[in-house]
Short mmCIF file of C-alpha atoms in Angstrom, two decimals:
data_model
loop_
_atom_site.label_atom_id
_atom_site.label_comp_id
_atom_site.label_asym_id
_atom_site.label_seq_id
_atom_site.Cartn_x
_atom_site.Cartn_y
_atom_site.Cartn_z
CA UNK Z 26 13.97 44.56 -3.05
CA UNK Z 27 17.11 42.67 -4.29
CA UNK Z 28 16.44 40.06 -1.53
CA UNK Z 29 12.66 39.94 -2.42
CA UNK Z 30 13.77 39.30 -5.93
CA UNK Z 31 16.70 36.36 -4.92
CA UNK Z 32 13.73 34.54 -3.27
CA UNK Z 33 11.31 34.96 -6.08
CA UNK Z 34 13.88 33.43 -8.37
CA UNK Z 35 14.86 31.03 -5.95
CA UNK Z 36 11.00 29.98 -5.74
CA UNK Z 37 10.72 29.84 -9.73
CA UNK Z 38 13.73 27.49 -9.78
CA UNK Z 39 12.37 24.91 -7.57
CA UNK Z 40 8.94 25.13 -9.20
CA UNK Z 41 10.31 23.98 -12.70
CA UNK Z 42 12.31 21.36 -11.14
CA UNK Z 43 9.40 20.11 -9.19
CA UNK Z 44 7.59 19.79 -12.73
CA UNK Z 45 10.72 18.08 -14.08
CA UNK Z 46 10.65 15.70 -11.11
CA UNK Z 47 14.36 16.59 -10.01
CA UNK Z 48 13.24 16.08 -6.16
CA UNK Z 49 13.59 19.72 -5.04
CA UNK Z 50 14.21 20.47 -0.99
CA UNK Z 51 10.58 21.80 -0.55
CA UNK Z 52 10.84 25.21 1.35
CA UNK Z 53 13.07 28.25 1.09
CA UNK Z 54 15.43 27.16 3.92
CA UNK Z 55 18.90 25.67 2.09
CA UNK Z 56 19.83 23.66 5.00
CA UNK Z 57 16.94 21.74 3.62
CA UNK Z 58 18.93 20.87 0.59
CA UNK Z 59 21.70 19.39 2.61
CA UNK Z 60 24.69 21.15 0.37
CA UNK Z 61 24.32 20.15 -2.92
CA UNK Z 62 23.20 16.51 -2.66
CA UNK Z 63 20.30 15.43 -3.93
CA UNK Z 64 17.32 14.22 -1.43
CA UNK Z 65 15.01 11.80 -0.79
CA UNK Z 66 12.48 10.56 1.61
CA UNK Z 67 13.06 8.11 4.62
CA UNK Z 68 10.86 7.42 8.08
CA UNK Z 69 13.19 8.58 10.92
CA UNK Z 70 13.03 7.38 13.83
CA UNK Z 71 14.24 10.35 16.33
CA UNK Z 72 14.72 8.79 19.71
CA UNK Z 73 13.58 5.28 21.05
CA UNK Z 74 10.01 4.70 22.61
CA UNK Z 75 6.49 5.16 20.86
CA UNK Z 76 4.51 5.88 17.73
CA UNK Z 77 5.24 9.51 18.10
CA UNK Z 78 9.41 8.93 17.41
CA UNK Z 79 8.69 8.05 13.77
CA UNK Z 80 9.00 10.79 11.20
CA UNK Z 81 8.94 11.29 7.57
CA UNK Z 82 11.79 13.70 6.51
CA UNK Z 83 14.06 14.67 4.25
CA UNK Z 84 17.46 13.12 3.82
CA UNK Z 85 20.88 13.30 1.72
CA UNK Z 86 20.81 10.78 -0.78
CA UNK Z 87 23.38 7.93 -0.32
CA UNK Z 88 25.90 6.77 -2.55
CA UNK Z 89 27.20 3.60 -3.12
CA UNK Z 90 30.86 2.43 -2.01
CA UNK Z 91 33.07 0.06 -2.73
CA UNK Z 92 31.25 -2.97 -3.04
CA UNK Z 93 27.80 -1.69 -2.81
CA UNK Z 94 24.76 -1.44 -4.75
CA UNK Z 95 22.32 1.71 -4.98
CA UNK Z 96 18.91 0.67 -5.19
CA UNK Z 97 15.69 2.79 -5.81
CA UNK Z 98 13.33 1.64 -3.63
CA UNK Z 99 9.77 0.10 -4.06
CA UNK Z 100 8.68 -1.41 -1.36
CA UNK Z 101 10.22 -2.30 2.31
CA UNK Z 102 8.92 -4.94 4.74
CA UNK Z 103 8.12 -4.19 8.55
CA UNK Z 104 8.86 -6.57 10.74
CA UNK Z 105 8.24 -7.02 14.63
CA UNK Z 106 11.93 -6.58 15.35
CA UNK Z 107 11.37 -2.95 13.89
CA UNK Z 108 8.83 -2.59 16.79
CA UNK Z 109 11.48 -3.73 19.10
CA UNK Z 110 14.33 -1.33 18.00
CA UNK Z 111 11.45 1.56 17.92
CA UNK Z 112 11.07 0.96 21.59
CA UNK Z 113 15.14 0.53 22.12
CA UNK Z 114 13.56 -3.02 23.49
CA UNK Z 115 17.23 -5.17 21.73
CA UNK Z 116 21.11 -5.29 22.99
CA UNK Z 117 23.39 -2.44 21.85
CA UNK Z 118 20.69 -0.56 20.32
CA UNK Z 119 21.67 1.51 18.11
CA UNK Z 120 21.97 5.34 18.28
CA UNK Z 121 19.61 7.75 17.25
CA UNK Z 122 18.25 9.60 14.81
CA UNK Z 123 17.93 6.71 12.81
CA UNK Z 124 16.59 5.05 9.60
CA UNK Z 125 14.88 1.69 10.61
CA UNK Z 126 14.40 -1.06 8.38
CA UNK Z 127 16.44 -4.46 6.76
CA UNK Z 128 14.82 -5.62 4.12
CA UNK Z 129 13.54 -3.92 0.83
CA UNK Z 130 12.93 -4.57 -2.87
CA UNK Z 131 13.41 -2.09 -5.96
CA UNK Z 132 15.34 -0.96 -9.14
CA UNK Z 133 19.42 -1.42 -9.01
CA UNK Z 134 20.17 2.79 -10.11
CA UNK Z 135 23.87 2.63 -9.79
CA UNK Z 136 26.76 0.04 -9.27
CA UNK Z 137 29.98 1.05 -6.41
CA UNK Z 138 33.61 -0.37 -7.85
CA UNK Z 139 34.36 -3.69 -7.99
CA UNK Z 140 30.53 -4.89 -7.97
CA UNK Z 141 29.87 -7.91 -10.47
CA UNK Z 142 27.09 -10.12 -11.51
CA UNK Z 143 24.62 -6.90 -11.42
CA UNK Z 144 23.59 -4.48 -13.58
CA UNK Z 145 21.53 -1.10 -13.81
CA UNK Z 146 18.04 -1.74 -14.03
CA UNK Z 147 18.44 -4.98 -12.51
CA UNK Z 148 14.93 -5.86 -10.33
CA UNK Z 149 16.13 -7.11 -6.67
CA UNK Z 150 15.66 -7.88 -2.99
CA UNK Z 151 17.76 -6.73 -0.25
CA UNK Z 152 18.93 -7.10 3.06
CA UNK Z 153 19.85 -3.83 4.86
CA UNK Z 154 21.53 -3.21 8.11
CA UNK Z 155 18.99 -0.56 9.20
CA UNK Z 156 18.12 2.49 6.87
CA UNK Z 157 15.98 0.23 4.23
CA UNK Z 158 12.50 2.67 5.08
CA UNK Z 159 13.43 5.19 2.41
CA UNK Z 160 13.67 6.04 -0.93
CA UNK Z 161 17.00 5.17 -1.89
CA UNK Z 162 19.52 2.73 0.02
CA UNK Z 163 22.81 0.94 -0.67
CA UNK Z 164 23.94 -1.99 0.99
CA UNK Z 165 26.83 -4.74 0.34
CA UNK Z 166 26.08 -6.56 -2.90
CA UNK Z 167 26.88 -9.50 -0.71
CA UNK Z 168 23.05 -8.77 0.68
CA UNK Z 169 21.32 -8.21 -2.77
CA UNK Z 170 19.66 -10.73 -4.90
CA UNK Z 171 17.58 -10.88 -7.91
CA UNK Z 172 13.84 -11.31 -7.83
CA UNK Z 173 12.04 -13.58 -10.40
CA UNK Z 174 10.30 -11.51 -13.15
CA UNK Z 175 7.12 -12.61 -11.93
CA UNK Z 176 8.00 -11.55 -8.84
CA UNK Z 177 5.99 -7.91 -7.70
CA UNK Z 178 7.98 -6.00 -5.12
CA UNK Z 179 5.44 -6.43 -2.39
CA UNK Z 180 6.33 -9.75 -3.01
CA UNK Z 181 10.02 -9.44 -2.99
CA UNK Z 182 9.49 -7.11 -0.13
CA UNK Z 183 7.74 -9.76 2.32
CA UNK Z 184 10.39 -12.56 0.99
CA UNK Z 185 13.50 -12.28 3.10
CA UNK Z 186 13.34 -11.99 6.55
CA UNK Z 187 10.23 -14.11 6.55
CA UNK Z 188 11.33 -17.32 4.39
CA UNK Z 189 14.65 -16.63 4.94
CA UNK Z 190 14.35 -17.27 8.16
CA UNK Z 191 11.51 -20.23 8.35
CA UNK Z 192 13.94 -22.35 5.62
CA UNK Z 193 17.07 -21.77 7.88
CA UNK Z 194 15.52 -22.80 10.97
CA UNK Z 195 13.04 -25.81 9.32
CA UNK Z 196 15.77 -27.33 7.30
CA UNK Z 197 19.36 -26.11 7.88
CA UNK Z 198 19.01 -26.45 12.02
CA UNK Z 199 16.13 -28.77 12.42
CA UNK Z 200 16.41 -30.71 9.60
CA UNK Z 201 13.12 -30.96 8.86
CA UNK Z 202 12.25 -34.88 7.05
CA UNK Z 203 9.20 -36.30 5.67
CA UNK Z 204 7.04 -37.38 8.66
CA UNK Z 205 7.60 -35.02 11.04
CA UNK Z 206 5.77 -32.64 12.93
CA UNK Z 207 6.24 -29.09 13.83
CA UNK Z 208 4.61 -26.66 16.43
CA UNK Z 209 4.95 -22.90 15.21
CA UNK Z 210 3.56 -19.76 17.31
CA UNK Z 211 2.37 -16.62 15.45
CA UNK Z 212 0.88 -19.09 13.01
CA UNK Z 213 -0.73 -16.02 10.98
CA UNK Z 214 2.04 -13.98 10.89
CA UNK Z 215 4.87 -13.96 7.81
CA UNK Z 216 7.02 -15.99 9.55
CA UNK Z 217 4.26 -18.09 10.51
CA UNK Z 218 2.67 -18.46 7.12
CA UNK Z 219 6.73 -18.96 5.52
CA UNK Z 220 7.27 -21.99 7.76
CA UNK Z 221 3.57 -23.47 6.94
CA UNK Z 222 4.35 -23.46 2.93
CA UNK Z 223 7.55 -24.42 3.60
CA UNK Z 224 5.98 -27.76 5.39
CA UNK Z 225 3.70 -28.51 2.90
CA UNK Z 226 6.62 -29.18 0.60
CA UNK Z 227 7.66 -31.86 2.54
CA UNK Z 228 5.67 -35.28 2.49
CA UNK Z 229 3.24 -36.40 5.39
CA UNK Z 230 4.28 -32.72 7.96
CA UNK Z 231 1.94 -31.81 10.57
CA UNK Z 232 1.93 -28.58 11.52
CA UNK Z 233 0.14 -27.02 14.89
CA UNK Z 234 -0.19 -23.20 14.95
CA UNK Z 235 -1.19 -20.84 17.43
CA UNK Z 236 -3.25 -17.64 16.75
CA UNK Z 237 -5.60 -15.34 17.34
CA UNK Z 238 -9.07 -16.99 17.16
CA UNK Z 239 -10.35 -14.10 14.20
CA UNK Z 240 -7.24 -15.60 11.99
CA UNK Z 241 -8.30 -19.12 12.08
CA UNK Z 242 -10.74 -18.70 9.33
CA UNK Z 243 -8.09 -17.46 6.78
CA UNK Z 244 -5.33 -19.41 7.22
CA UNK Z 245 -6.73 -22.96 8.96
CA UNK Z 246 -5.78 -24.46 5.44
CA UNK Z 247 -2.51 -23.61 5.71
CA UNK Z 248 -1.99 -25.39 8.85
CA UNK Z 249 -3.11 -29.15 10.33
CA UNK Z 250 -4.21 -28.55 13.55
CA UNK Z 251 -5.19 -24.87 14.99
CA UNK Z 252 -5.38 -23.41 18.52
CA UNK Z 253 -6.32 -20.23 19.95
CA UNK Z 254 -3.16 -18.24 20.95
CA UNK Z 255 -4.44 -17.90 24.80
CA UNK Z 256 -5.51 -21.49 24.85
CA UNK Z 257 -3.36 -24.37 27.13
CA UNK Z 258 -1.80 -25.55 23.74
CA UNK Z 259 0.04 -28.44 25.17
CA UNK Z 260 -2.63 -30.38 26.11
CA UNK Z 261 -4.44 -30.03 22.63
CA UNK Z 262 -1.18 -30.73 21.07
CA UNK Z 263 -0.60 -33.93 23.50
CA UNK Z 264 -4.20 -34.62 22.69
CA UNK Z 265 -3.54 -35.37 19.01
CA UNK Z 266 -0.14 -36.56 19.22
CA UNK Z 267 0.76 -38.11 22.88
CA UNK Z 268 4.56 -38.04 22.35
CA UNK Z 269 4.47 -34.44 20.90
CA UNK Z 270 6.46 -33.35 18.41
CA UNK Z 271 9.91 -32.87 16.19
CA UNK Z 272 10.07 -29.09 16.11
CA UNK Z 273 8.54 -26.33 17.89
CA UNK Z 274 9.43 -22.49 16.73
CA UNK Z 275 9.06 -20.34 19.06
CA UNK Z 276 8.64 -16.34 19.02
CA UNK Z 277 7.40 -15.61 22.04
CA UNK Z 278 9.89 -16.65 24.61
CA UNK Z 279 8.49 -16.08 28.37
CA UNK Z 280 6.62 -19.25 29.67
CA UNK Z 281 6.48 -20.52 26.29
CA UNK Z 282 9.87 -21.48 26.10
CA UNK Z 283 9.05 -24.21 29.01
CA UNK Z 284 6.12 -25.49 27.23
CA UNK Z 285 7.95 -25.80 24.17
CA UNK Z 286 10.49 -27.96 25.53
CA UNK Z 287 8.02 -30.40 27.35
CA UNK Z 288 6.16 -30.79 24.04
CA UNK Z 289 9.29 -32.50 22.29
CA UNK Z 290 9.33 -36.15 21.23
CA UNK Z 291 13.46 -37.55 21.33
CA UNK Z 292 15.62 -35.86 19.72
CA UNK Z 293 13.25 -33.19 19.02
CA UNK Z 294 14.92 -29.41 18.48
CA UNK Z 295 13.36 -26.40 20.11
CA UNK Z 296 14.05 -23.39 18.47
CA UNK Z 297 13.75 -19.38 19.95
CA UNK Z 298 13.98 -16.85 17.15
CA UNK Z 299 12.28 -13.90 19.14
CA UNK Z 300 10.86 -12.59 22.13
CA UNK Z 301 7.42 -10.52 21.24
CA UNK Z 302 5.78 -11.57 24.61
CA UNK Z 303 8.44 -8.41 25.60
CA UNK Z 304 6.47 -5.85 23.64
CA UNK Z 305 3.09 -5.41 25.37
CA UNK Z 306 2.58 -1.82 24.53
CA UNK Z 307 3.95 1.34 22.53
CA UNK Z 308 6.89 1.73 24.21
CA UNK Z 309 9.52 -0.52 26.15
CA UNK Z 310 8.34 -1.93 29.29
CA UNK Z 311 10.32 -3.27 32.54
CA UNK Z 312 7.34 -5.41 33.80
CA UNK Z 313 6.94 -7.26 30.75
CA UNK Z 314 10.71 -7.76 29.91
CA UNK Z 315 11.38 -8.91 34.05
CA UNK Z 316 8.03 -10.79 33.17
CA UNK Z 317 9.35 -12.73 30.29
CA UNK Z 318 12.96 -13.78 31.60
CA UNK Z 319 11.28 -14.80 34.78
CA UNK Z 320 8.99 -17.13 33.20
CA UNK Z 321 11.60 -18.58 30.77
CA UNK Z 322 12.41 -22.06 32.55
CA UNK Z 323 16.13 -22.57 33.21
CA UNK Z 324 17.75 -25.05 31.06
CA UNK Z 325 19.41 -27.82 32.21
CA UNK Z 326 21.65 -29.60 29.96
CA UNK Z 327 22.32 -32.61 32.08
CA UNK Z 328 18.38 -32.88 31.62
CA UNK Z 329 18.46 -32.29 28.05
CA UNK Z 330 21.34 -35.06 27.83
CA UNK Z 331 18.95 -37.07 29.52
CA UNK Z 332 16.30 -36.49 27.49
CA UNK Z 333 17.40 -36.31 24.10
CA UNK Z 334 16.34 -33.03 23.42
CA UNK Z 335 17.98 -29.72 21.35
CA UNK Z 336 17.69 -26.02 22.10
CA UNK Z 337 18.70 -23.61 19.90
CA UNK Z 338 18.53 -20.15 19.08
CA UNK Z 339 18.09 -18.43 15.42
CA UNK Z 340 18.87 -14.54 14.49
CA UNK Z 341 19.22 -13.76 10.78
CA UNK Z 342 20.28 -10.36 11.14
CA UNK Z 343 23.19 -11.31 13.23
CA UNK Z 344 23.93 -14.20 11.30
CA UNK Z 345 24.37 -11.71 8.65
CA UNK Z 346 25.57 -8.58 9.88
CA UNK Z 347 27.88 -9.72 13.16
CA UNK Z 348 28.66 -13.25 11.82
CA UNK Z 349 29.51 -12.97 8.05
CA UNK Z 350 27.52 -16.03 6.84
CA UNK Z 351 26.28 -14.28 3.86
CA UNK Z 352 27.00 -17.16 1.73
CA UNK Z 353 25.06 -19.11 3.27
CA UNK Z 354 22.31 -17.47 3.32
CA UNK Z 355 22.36 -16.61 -0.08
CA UNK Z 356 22.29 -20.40 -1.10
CA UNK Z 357 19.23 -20.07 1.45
CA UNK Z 358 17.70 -17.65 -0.89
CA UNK Z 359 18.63 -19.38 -3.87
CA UNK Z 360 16.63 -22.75 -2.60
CA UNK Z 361 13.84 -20.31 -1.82
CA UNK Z 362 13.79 -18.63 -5.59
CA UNK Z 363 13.41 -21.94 -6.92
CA UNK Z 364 10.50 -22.94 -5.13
CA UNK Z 365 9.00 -20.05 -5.78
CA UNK Z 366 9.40 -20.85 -9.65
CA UNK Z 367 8.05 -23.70 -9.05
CA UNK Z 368 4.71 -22.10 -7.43
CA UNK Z 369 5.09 -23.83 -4.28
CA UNK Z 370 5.60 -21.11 -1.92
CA UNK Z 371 4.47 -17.57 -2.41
CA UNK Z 372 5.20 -14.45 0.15
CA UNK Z 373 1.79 -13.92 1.97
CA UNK Z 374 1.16 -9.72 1.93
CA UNK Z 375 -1.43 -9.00 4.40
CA UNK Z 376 -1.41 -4.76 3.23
CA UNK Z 377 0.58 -1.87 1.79
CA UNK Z 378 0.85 1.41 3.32
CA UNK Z 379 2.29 4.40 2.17
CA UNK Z 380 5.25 6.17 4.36
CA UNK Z 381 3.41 8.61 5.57
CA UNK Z 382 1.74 5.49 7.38
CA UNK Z 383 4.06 3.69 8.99
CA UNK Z 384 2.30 4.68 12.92
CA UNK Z 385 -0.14 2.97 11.68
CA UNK Z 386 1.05 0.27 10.02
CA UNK Z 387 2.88 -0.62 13.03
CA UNK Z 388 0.00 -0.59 15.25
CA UNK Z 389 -1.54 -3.08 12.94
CA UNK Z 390 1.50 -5.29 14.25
CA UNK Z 391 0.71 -4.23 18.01
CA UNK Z 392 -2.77 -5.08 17.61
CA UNK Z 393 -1.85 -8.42 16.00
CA UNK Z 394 -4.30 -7.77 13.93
CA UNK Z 395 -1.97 -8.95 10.28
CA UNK Z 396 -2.19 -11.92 8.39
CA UNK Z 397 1.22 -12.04 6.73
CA UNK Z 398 3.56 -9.17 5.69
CA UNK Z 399 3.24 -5.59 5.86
CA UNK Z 400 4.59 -3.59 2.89
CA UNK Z 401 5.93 -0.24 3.04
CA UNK Z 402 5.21 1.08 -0.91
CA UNK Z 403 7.37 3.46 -1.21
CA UNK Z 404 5.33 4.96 -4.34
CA UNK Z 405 1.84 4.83 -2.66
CA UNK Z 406 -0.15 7.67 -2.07
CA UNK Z 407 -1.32 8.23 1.36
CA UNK Z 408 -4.99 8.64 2.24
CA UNK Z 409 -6.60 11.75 2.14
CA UNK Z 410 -6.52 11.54 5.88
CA UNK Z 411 -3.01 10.99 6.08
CA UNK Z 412 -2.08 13.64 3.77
CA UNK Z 413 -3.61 16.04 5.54
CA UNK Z 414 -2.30 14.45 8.83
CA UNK Z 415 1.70 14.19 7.34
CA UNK Z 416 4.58 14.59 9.98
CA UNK Z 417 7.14 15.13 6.96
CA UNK Z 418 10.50 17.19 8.19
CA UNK Z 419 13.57 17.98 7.33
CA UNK Z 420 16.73 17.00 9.02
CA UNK Z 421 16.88 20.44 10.15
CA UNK Z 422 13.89 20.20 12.34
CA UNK Z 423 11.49 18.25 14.01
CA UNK Z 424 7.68 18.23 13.98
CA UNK Z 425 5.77 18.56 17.37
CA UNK Z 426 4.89 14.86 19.20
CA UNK Z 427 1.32 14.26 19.29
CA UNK Z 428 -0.87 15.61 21.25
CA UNK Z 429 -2.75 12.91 23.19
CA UNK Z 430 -6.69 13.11 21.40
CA UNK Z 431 -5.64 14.30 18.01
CA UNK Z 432 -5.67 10.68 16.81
CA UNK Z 433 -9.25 10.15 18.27
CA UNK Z 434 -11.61 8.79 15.64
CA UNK Z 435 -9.35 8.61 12.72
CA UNK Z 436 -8.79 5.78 11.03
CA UNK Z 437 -6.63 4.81 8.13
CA UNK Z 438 -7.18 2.15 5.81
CA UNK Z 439 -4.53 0.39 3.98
CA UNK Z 440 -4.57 -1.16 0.78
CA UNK Z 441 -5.30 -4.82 1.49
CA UNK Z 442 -4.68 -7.31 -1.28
#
């Protein structure tokens, strides 16, 4: 009886601070409430390979350190390289459990020592070295930036990785000019759509993209000239322009990297910043990764010397996280801000799922079927599908895999803007 009564008071306790929003641990178990720390909610990914890894749980809430900001989270971005670490398809991966995610937007909710220039309440944009799909990160305020007031965090969510990256590689490596021309795959994607604005500030760019042929009707203003992803894009490229052109960004590594390289004019720069011909399924595959470094063509630099060419490689997040150039990529995003003030570029959000559907959110990546970014809104409610179909744990256990035909015939739609 006493023990019947300890749990009916322990129930009654974490009813009223359910209504008082205090983020109970839901259940009776205590391991669910980690000690004393408070909780919050964060996609875990519990071992590398496919949809089924990804959970919803229950975590400790972090606090920030020296140096550090803690930010309540809004929104997050999903990127393909999250596909890639889900599969364990990157060097060094890292180990798991694990929180995924690197880039985020929300509410600054508390400052670590010896943090200046921010404040609480302060609305911002984040780079995080893994761990940004959850309710509550912190991260080095060397990585944290303010967001324009007219800025939503969907917005400041796809803005990062995505223009961060297409400014870097446009203008600090290729040194993009008026006149010029530049040949970008994934033309539809964020990165894809980043690098078109990011031309049309210039005077007199061309731009060729390649996509998938049911994509051409919503973005074929953003780019010059538009090809279908599986079509021999050299020749319509050498069609239009015989000597082909300044820049070509490549994501897709394999054969392409070849065909990139034939397509530049003198002293034209070719530039790799990802491999997604790798990921040709849910989980990692040998046949496509042999596939890909078989088909990249060997470089030669006594041919490149010959030819006037320039091959280079771009990765933000090690250019952030392994190589310490945070300054300057935040006079990256500075530049960026400003443009954005100025209305000439603006973050492209293709949808907004809730956590509970981050599967499939990322199988709207596998597909290819996005235009833009996907957002992870942290505050969104899932559908009633999803709700009913919700994988959330605690860190003291884990939820069966899938069973293969439970997914048949259900499908979730997101919130497109």
């Amino acid at each position: 009886m006493a023990k019947e009564g300890v749990e009916k008071a322990e129930e009654t306790e974490q009813m009223i601070e359910k209504e008082t929003s205090k983020e109970p641990a839901e259940g009776g178990d205590s391991s669910h409430r980690l000690g004393d720390a408070q909780e919050m909610r964060a996609v875990v990914l519990a071992g590398f390979g496919g949809l089924n890894k990804l959970r919803l749980s229950r975590k400790a809430m972090p606090e920030p350190q020296d140096g550090e900001l803690k930010i309540r989270v809004k929104a997050c971005g999903l990127n393909f390289i999250d596909l890639m670490v889900r599969q364990g398809n990157i060097d060094n991966p890292p180990k798991t459990p694990l929180v995924p995610g690197f880039e985020c937007s929300g509410i600054v909710e508390a400052l670590g020592d010896s943090v200046k220039g921010y404040e609480i309440g302060d609305r911002v944009m984040a780079f995080v070295n893994y761990n940004a799909w959850a309710e509550v990160v912190c991260t080095p305020v060397e990585f944290v930036y303010k967001i324009p007031d007219d800025m939503s965090f969907s917005e400041a969510a796809a803005f990062p990785m995505n223009f961060v990256t297409a400014y870097t590689m446009l203008f600090e490596i290729a040194n993009l000019r008026e006149g010029m021309s530049v040949l970008v795959h994934s033309a539809g994607g964020g990165v894809g759509q980043a690098v078109a604005q990011l031309c049309s500030t210039v005077p007199n760019v061309t731009v060729f993209g390649t996509a998938s042929t049911f994509k051409h009707e919503a973005i074929k203003d953003s780019v010059t000239h538009l090809f279908d992803r599986n079509a021999d894009y050299v020749q319509e490229v050498k069609r239009i322009s015989a000597e082909g052109v300044d820049i070509v960004l490549d994501c897709l590594c394999g054969d392409n990297t070849g065909k990139g390289l034939s397509l530049l004019k003198p002293l034209g720069t070719y530039i790799l910043y990802g491999s997604s011909n790798m990921v040709t399924g849910e989980t990692k595959s040998f046949f496509s990764f042999a596939k890909s470094w078989w088909q990249v063509e060997k470089v030669n630099p006594i041919k490149l010397y010959e030819e006037n060419k320039v091959i280079a490689g771009f990765s933000l997040l090690n250019l952030l996280f392994k190589q310490g150039r945070s300054g300057l990529i935040r006079g990256v995003v500075e530049k960026l801000i400003g443009l954005y003030n100025q209305k000439k570029i603006k973050p492209v959000v293709d949808s907004l799922w809730a956590l509970e559907e981050v599967k499939e959110a990322m199988q709207r990546i596998h597909d290819r079927g996005n235009i833009g970014k996907l957002i992870l809104d942290v505050e969104k409610t899932p559908t009633p599908l999803m709700a009913n179909d919700s994988t959330e744990t605690s860190e003291a256990g884990e939820e069966e895999e899938d069973h293969e035909g439970d997914s048949e015939n259900k499908e979730r739609m997101p919130f497109i803007q």
